[in-house]
Amino acid sequence: MPYSCDVFVVYGNAKRKVTYVTPFPKEKVHNLEYVHISSTLESTDRITPSDVDKDLVMETLGVKVARQALRHPDMQALMMNDTVHFDVIIAEWFYSGLLAPLSSVFDCPLFWYTHNDISWKSLALVHGTVPAPAADLSIKDRLYEMMSQLHLAYRNYYHFSTTEMSAYEDCYRVPFESKRIVLPNYEFLVYNASGLLINSHALFGDKWSLPPNAKYIGGHHLSDRIPQLQKNLKKLMDDSIEGVIYVELETYLIKHDIHQNLIQELTEAFAGTKLSVILKYDEILLNLPKNVHIMRNPPAQSILSHPNTLLFVSHGDMAHIIAAVHHSVPLMGIPVLPDQASNIDSIVRQGFAIRVDVNEVSWKVEKGIKKIISNTSYRENIESAKAVLRHRLTSPKEDFLHWLQVFTLPGAAHLRPSERASVVERYNLDILLLILLILWFCSKLIKLCNAHLYSDEDVEKKEA
């Protein structure tokens, strides 16, 4: 199960029993059983903002996270338990396909869940043809994008065939041997998923052409009913006539000292504004400005829905962006990971967010707050986006449950038109080869004609 997926929203009304593998267990529900793997957090590598520019840093991290989860003793015991059966497996795609073989271990369909917007990497998991996004690019830019994608595809294939293959054998050999199953072909399992559910919306990011088994379900984590604010929090927000800023910058992938420095710089920047600030943070901070209030578990939706909330400060996770648009609150994005930067850039172009890089916090945050508060276009643009996001036939939660049922059918084969297509057919390599052969034949034909032409001229000269 995906770490970031709110199973209580998705399965709150479902009658199925759920086994949730997570390092972040919450309160128990009657139909929910946890497999605790919280010890993996202690050994998970943390990254710095400078690391994201390195080659394959997220792909390497994705393999490590998945490997640690799969090698956890409780997870190994679950995979080797012959009495455990599932109707379907939901696996979070986090830059690695290492969870895909679970479908073969438990002999049931598997579909991917991505907490972020669609990309050519996640789209390829469901036999997408990986078309170019429908962006307004010049020929030069399109050529550059194509060459970049080819370069990235080669790097990812090298990473896939070396790092992931060895991790696959390390994680799954014993469970498969315990069930007397020959280790299946890894590449086949990775690209044999029933479908892909995307916690995003067509409103955000590049406009990809999705195959029938890839669906947007962005917003499924939002509650149908917004709980009322506690009295003291309600009084704080009601009395904040100048406005309220809500800050949520949690991520376990960033090194702790860097996260602390970021929070410290932010609180210093907030001291220069008259707005009240509600900061989600687990630790106690000393010498806080009077307008900054720390809460360990603030009711995010209730805060964002309050009319005095003017700004949401986030790293740029898609779940935060959807929540902000749902409640029409402009954003300030401080990205630390590549996907967060891409998310923020997308909504900056749409005019309801501004981007502040980590090394710009000390001087750009206060200016950014004044810019968003004074410029009404940010609120107007996000109101327009809110109308698009909320205009649906069914709620995202209902869509999630619907596709969960569909994917439990025999692999949802009716939604996978390219299931039997080979790599050659899927990427039109046969057509490309045919074109190259035609060009080669034409070049030979031209050479032959030139040879005959020049030979005839030589004969005429000799006769003359």
XYZ file of C-alpha atoms in Angstrom:
464
model
C 0.000 0.000 0.000
C 1.222 3.546 -0.713
C 2.726 5.418 2.225
C 1.093 8.727 1.339
C -2.361 7.370 0.504
C -4.978 8.139 3.178
C -6.580 4.733 3.523
C -9.169 6.030 5.961
C -10.672 8.253 3.296
C -10.466 5.604 0.589
C -11.704 2.649 2.590
C -13.861 4.362 5.177
C -17.047 2.974 3.642
C -15.543 -0.077 1.953
C -16.534 -3.553 3.119
C -13.205 -5.136 2.237
C -10.525 -6.043 4.732
C -7.351 -4.061 4.190
C -3.734 -4.890 5.019
C -1.735 -1.670 5.091
C 2.077 -1.842 4.945
C 3.361 1.478 6.263
C 6.002 3.111 8.484
C 3.319 5.603 9.620
C 0.557 3.584 11.353
C -2.446 5.496 12.665
C -5.421 4.525 14.794
C -6.967 1.129 14.184
C -10.148 0.632 12.182
C -12.301 -2.498 12.279
C -11.420 -3.599 8.728
C -7.805 -2.385 8.714
C -4.708 -4.372 9.684
C -1.239 -2.834 9.790
C 2.129 -4.287 8.893
C 4.463 -1.986 10.835
C 7.735 -1.202 9.093
C 8.557 2.021 10.961
C 12.067 0.738 11.737
C 12.951 1.298 8.066
C 12.853 5.071 8.653
C 15.964 4.850 10.818
C 18.048 3.479 7.951
C 16.500 5.493 5.108
C 18.969 7.873 3.482
C 18.135 11.557 3.755
C 19.004 13.932 0.950
C 19.920 17.599 0.699
C 18.626 20.128 -1.864
C 21.984 19.935 -3.649
C 21.602 16.157 -4.076
C 18.602 16.446 -6.396
C 20.819 17.604 -9.263
C 22.823 14.372 -9.201
C 22.148 11.630 -11.751
C 19.457 9.108 -10.756
C 19.387 10.308 -7.131
C 15.611 9.808 -6.811
C 15.698 6.474 -8.646
C 18.450 5.236 -6.329
C 16.518 6.473 -3.298
C 13.340 4.809 -4.588
C 15.070 1.428 -4.835
C 16.509 1.809 -1.319
C 13.132 2.709 0.200
C 11.360 -0.193 -1.525
C 14.173 -2.619 -0.710
C 14.121 -1.735 2.989
C 10.346 -2.183 3.105
C 10.452 -5.551 1.331
C 13.388 -6.843 3.393
C 11.660 -5.953 6.677
C 11.101 -9.169 8.705
C 7.338 -8.581 9.011
C 7.037 -8.016 5.264
C 9.082 -11.135 4.499
C 6.847 -13.135 6.854
C 3.755 -11.806 5.082
C 5.105 -12.780 1.655
C 5.958 -16.313 2.821
C 2.592 -16.893 4.522
C 0.624 -19.329 2.336
C -2.636 -18.579 4.169
C -2.684 -14.903 3.136
C -4.687 -14.038 0.015
C -5.547 -10.672 -1.527
C -8.025 -9.623 -4.202
C -5.877 -6.713 -5.342
C -2.650 -4.926 -4.393
C -2.197 -1.146 -4.444
C 1.484 -0.237 -4.742
C 2.888 3.271 -4.594
C 5.234 4.152 -7.414
C 8.182 6.036 -5.982
C 10.787 6.001 -8.755
C 11.040 2.197 -8.645
C 9.101 -0.818 -9.887
C 10.377 -3.049 -7.085
C 6.898 -3.534 -5.586
C 5.459 -4.967 -8.818
C 6.436 -8.637 -8.137
C 4.041 -8.648 -5.161
C 1.306 -9.459 -7.683
C 3.068 -12.712 -8.522
C 3.850 -13.515 -4.879
C 0.178 -13.255 -3.892
C -1.227 -14.267 -7.296
C -3.561 -11.290 -7.686
C -3.847 -8.106 -9.785
C -1.727 -5.084 -8.882
C -2.252 -1.462 -9.789
C 0.047 1.450 -9.246
C -0.754 4.573 -7.264
C 1.289 7.725 -7.745
C 0.992 10.553 -5.237
C 2.286 12.968 -7.842
C 1.393 14.185 -11.303
C 1.804 11.914 -14.315
C 5.225 11.544 -15.916
C 6.632 9.499 -18.786
C 8.198 7.143 -16.226
C 4.965 6.329 -14.401
C 2.978 6.295 -17.646
C 5.292 3.626 -19.069
C 4.240 1.280 -16.237
C 0.846 0.720 -17.845
C 2.061 0.181 -21.407
C 1.565 3.778 -22.398
C 3.069 4.761 -25.717
C 4.848 7.585 -23.885
C 3.759 10.380 -26.237
C 5.150 13.863 -26.010
C 3.146 16.187 -23.755
C 0.861 18.653 -25.495
C 2.910 21.703 -24.636
C 3.366 24.855 -26.681
C 6.991 24.289 -27.644
C 9.018 25.365 -30.632
C 10.657 22.806 -32.931
C 13.984 23.490 -31.217
C 12.476 22.951 -27.751
C 10.639 19.798 -28.859
C 13.860 18.400 -30.298
C 15.663 19.182 -27.047
C 12.899 17.500 -25.014
C 13.027 14.431 -27.250
C 16.806 14.116 -26.954
C 16.597 14.629 -23.184
C 13.965 11.915 -22.900
C 16.091 9.502 -24.944
C 19.058 10.245 -22.693
C 16.971 9.734 -19.546
C 15.460 6.544 -20.957
C 18.945 5.126 -21.526
C 20.067 6.074 -18.002
C 16.936 4.565 -16.492
C 17.335 1.351 -18.478
C 20.920 1.041 -17.228
C 19.735 1.674 -13.652
C 16.876 -0.804 -14.155
C 19.096 -3.591 -15.478
C 21.747 -3.207 -12.759
C 20.450 -1.807 -9.469
C 16.806 -2.918 -9.618
C 17.492 -6.416 -10.929
C 19.891 -7.222 -8.083
C 17.459 -5.755 -5.530
C 14.640 -7.859 -7.036
C 16.536 -11.108 -6.512
C 17.570 -10.071 -3.002
C 14.005 -9.231 -1.906
C 11.973 -11.937 -3.620
C 14.111 -15.050 -4.035
C 13.261 -16.525 -0.614
C 9.470 -15.823 -0.780
C 9.246 -17.350 -4.275
C 11.312 -20.371 -3.247
C 9.101 -20.892 -0.182
C 6.115 -21.138 -2.543
C 8.058 -23.287 -5.015
C 7.780 -20.697 -7.775
C 10.568 -20.025 -10.234
C 11.694 -16.402 -10.054
C 9.621 -14.671 -12.802
C 10.991 -12.224 -15.332
C 11.273 -8.890 -13.519
C 10.665 -6.616 -16.506
C 7.453 -8.466 -17.367
C 6.132 -8.016 -13.812
C 6.964 -4.300 -13.651
C 5.055 -3.528 -16.857
C 2.183 -5.950 -16.230
C 0.156 -3.826 -13.797
C -3.612 -3.634 -14.167
C -3.666 0.134 -14.041
C -2.382 3.415 -12.669
C -4.243 5.783 -10.340
C -2.877 9.325 -10.283
C -3.384 11.619 -7.310
C -3.564 14.647 -9.574
C -5.899 16.367 -12.025
C -5.665 17.288 -15.689
C -5.670 20.904 -14.500
C -2.073 20.536 -13.307
C 1.139 19.707 -15.113
C 1.613 18.652 -18.729
C -1.370 17.358 -20.685
C -0.537 13.720 -21.347
C -2.629 11.395 -23.446
C -3.578 8.680 -20.949
C -4.276 5.023 -21.798
C -7.668 3.627 -20.659
C -6.176 2.044 -17.528
C -4.667 5.279 -16.164
C -7.078 7.492 -14.215
C -6.928 10.779 -12.334
C -8.309 10.527 -8.784
C -6.776 13.712 -7.368
C -8.520 14.883 -4.195
C -9.539 11.481 -2.852
C -7.690 12.310 0.386
C -9.976 15.266 1.142
C -12.718 14.680 3.681
C -16.345 15.128 2.642
C -17.134 16.826 5.933
C -14.860 19.525 7.292
C -14.593 19.291 11.102
C -15.177 22.404 13.164
C -12.204 24.233 14.612
C -11.419 23.923 18.299
C -12.499 26.947 20.308
C -9.017 28.348 20.933
C -7.958 27.836 17.297
C -11.231 29.292 16.020
C -10.774 32.360 18.218
C -7.206 32.799 16.952
C -8.301 32.670 13.323
C -11.412 34.796 13.809
C -9.381 37.482 15.581
C -6.686 37.492 12.870
C -8.177 40.369 10.910
C -5.023 40.848 8.827
C -5.163 37.212 7.733
C -3.696 33.764 8.429
C -0.844 31.814 6.830
C -0.852 28.028 7.138
C 2.551 26.290 6.878
C 3.063 22.558 6.361
C 6.562 21.511 5.325
C 6.855 17.937 6.540
C 9.001 15.394 4.699
C 11.039 12.510 6.081
C 13.333 12.437 3.029
C 15.219 15.642 3.887
C 18.045 15.710 6.408
C 16.836 16.882 9.816
C 19.325 19.716 10.285
C 18.459 21.195 6.882
C 14.751 21.038 7.721
C 15.395 22.750 11.057
C 17.360 25.555 9.387
C 14.548 26.039 6.882
C 11.949 26.341 9.656
C 14.186 28.780 11.546
C 14.604 31.029 8.507
C 10.865 30.919 7.856
C 9.894 31.946 11.379
C 12.330 34.864 11.199
C 10.767 35.936 7.905
C 7.248 35.688 9.384
C 8.242 38.113 12.143
C 8.149 40.895 9.565
C 4.460 40.431 8.759
C 1.280 41.241 10.685
C -0.440 38.027 9.629
C -0.942 35.146 12.065
C 1.006 32.006 11.160
C -0.041 28.442 12.010
C 2.963 26.143 11.627
C 2.688 22.362 11.627
C 5.784 21.155 13.468
C 6.531 18.354 15.930
C 9.282 20.039 17.934
C 9.330 22.955 20.359
C 10.964 26.119 19.019
C 12.344 28.845 21.264
C 12.145 32.608 20.732
C 9.231 32.398 18.319
C 7.683 35.616 16.979
C 4.371 36.437 18.669
C 2.425 35.856 15.456
C 3.744 32.294 14.906
C 1.816 29.419 16.516
C 3.065 25.821 16.417
C 0.678 22.859 16.281
C 1.599 19.175 16.106
C -1.556 17.967 14.333
C -3.498 20.959 13.016
C -6.797 20.345 11.176
C -5.490 21.357 7.755
C -8.807 21.348 5.880
C -10.564 23.327 8.592
C -7.774 25.921 8.558
C -7.699 26.199 4.758
C -11.489 26.573 4.581
C -11.511 29.510 7.024
C -12.180 32.834 5.243
C -9.207 34.521 6.943
C -6.671 32.047 5.516
C -4.817 33.926 2.792
C -1.791 31.743 2.026
C -0.642 28.115 2.201
C 3.130 27.513 2.421
C 4.121 24.021 1.281
C 6.935 22.033 -0.325
C 4.677 21.520 -3.340
C 3.327 18.007 -2.838
C 0.377 17.372 -5.146
C -1.899 16.545 -2.195
C -1.209 20.009 -0.737
C -1.770 21.720 -4.075
C -5.124 19.989 -4.555
C -6.193 20.899 -1.003
C -5.232 24.541 -1.571
C -7.127 24.747 -4.868
C -10.111 22.935 -3.340
C -10.353 25.694 -0.714
C -9.150 28.499 -3.049
C -6.057 29.456 -1.034
C -3.013 30.709 -3.034
C 0.274 28.904 -2.463
C 3.888 29.662 -1.768
C 5.980 26.666 -2.800
C 9.402 25.897 -1.308
C 10.393 22.759 -3.250
C 13.181 20.439 -2.146
C 12.569 17.480 -4.495
C 12.390 17.440 -8.318
C 8.715 16.469 -8.488
C 7.816 19.255 -6.050
C 9.657 21.797 -8.188
C 7.781 20.590 -11.269
C 4.450 20.853 -9.438
C 5.156 24.377 -8.248
C 6.342 25.562 -11.662
C 3.086 24.289 -13.162
C 0.832 26.271 -10.827
C 3.081 29.348 -10.981
C 2.378 29.414 -14.733
C -1.342 29.319 -13.930
C -1.035 32.380 -11.733
C -2.033 31.226 -8.254
C 1.335 30.467 -6.662
C 4.868 31.763 -6.299
C 8.067 29.753 -5.969
C 10.751 30.348 -3.358
C 13.854 28.175 -3.511
C 15.442 26.934 -0.288
C 18.398 29.308 -0.623
C 16.038 32.283 -1.115
C 13.886 31.884 2.015
C 15.610 34.528 4.150
C 14.931 37.397 1.745
C 12.175 36.299 -0.637
C 9.450 34.940 1.674
C 8.380 38.285 3.120
C 8.310 39.875 -0.346
C 6.320 36.928 -1.670
C 3.717 37.248 1.085
C 3.201 40.936 0.319
C 2.953 40.171 -3.397
C 0.231 37.530 -2.998
C -1.765 39.521 -0.431
C -1.710 42.767 -2.436
C -2.331 41.241 -5.881
C -5.934 40.046 -6.200
C -5.175 38.089 -9.383
C -3.774 35.203 -7.315
C -7.106 34.741 -5.547
C -9.063 35.186 -8.781
C -6.959 32.624 -10.648
C -7.267 30.025 -7.921
C -11.032 30.560 -7.761
C -11.161 29.696 -11.470
C -9.017 26.609 -10.868
C -11.279 25.607 -7.975
C -14.319 25.664 -10.269
C -12.559 23.298 -12.691
C -11.322 20.978 -9.936
C -14.736 20.628 -8.303
C -16.716 20.221 -11.528
C -17.000 16.422 -11.614
C -19.714 13.839 -12.105
C -18.548 11.877 -9.063
C -16.226 12.611 -6.171
C -12.562 11.498 -6.322
C -13.227 9.143 -3.414
C -16.021 7.430 -5.371
C -13.752 7.250 -8.419
C -11.033 5.584 -6.340
C -13.423 2.946 -4.990
C -14.904 2.393 -8.455
C -11.535 1.737 -10.086
C -10.537 -0.433 -7.156
C -13.476 -2.683 -8.058
C -12.643 -2.581 -11.771
C -9.013 -3.558 -11.224
C -10.055 -6.613 -9.205
C -11.601 -8.026 -12.379
C -9.269 -10.414 -14.252
C -6.393 -7.973 -14.435
C -8.663 -5.335 -16.050
C -7.497 -6.769 -19.370
C -10.275 -4.944 -21.239
C -8.600 -1.635 -20.332
C -5.148 -2.632 -21.560
C -5.258 -2.346 -25.357
C -1.500 -2.599 -25.727
C -1.058 -5.562 -23.381
C -0.048 -7.921 -26.164
C 1.976 -5.337 -28.049
C 5.699 -5.930 -28.096
C 8.248 -3.215 -27.388
C 8.866 -2.975 -31.145
C 5.170 -2.364 -31.851
C 4.587 -0.098 -28.867
C 7.327 2.339 -29.856
C 6.784 1.922 -33.633
C 10.334 0.655 -34.040
C 9.244 -1.522 -36.978
C 7.928 1.557 -38.807
C 11.126 3.454 -37.996
C 13.166 0.543 -39.365
C 11.043 0.486 -42.520
C 11.621 4.225 -43.050
C 15.374 3.758 -42.585
C 15.370 0.885 -45.098
C 13.485 3.025 -47.619
C 15.971 5.873 -47.135
C 18.876 3.438 -47.497
C 17.342 2.001 -50.685
C 16.780 5.505 -52.096
C 20.391 6.483 -51.351
C 21.640 3.369 -53.144
C 19.325 4.083 -56.078
C 20.632 7.654 -56.353
C 24.237 6.418 -56.287
C 23.434 3.859 -59.006
C 21.819 6.524 -61.206
C 24.782 8.860 -60.696
C 27.203 6.074 -61.590
C 25.356 5.351 -64.868
C 25.062 9.063 -65.647
C 28.786 9.724 -65.203
C 29.739 6.573 -67.145
C 27.600 7.737 -70.107
C 29.305 11.153 -70.028
C 32.757 9.502 -70.078
C 31.801 7.419 -73.133
C 30.566 10.541 -74.983
C 33.835 12.388 -74.209
C 35.944 9.498 -75.546
C 33.902 9.322 -78.756
C 34.299 13.080 -79.211
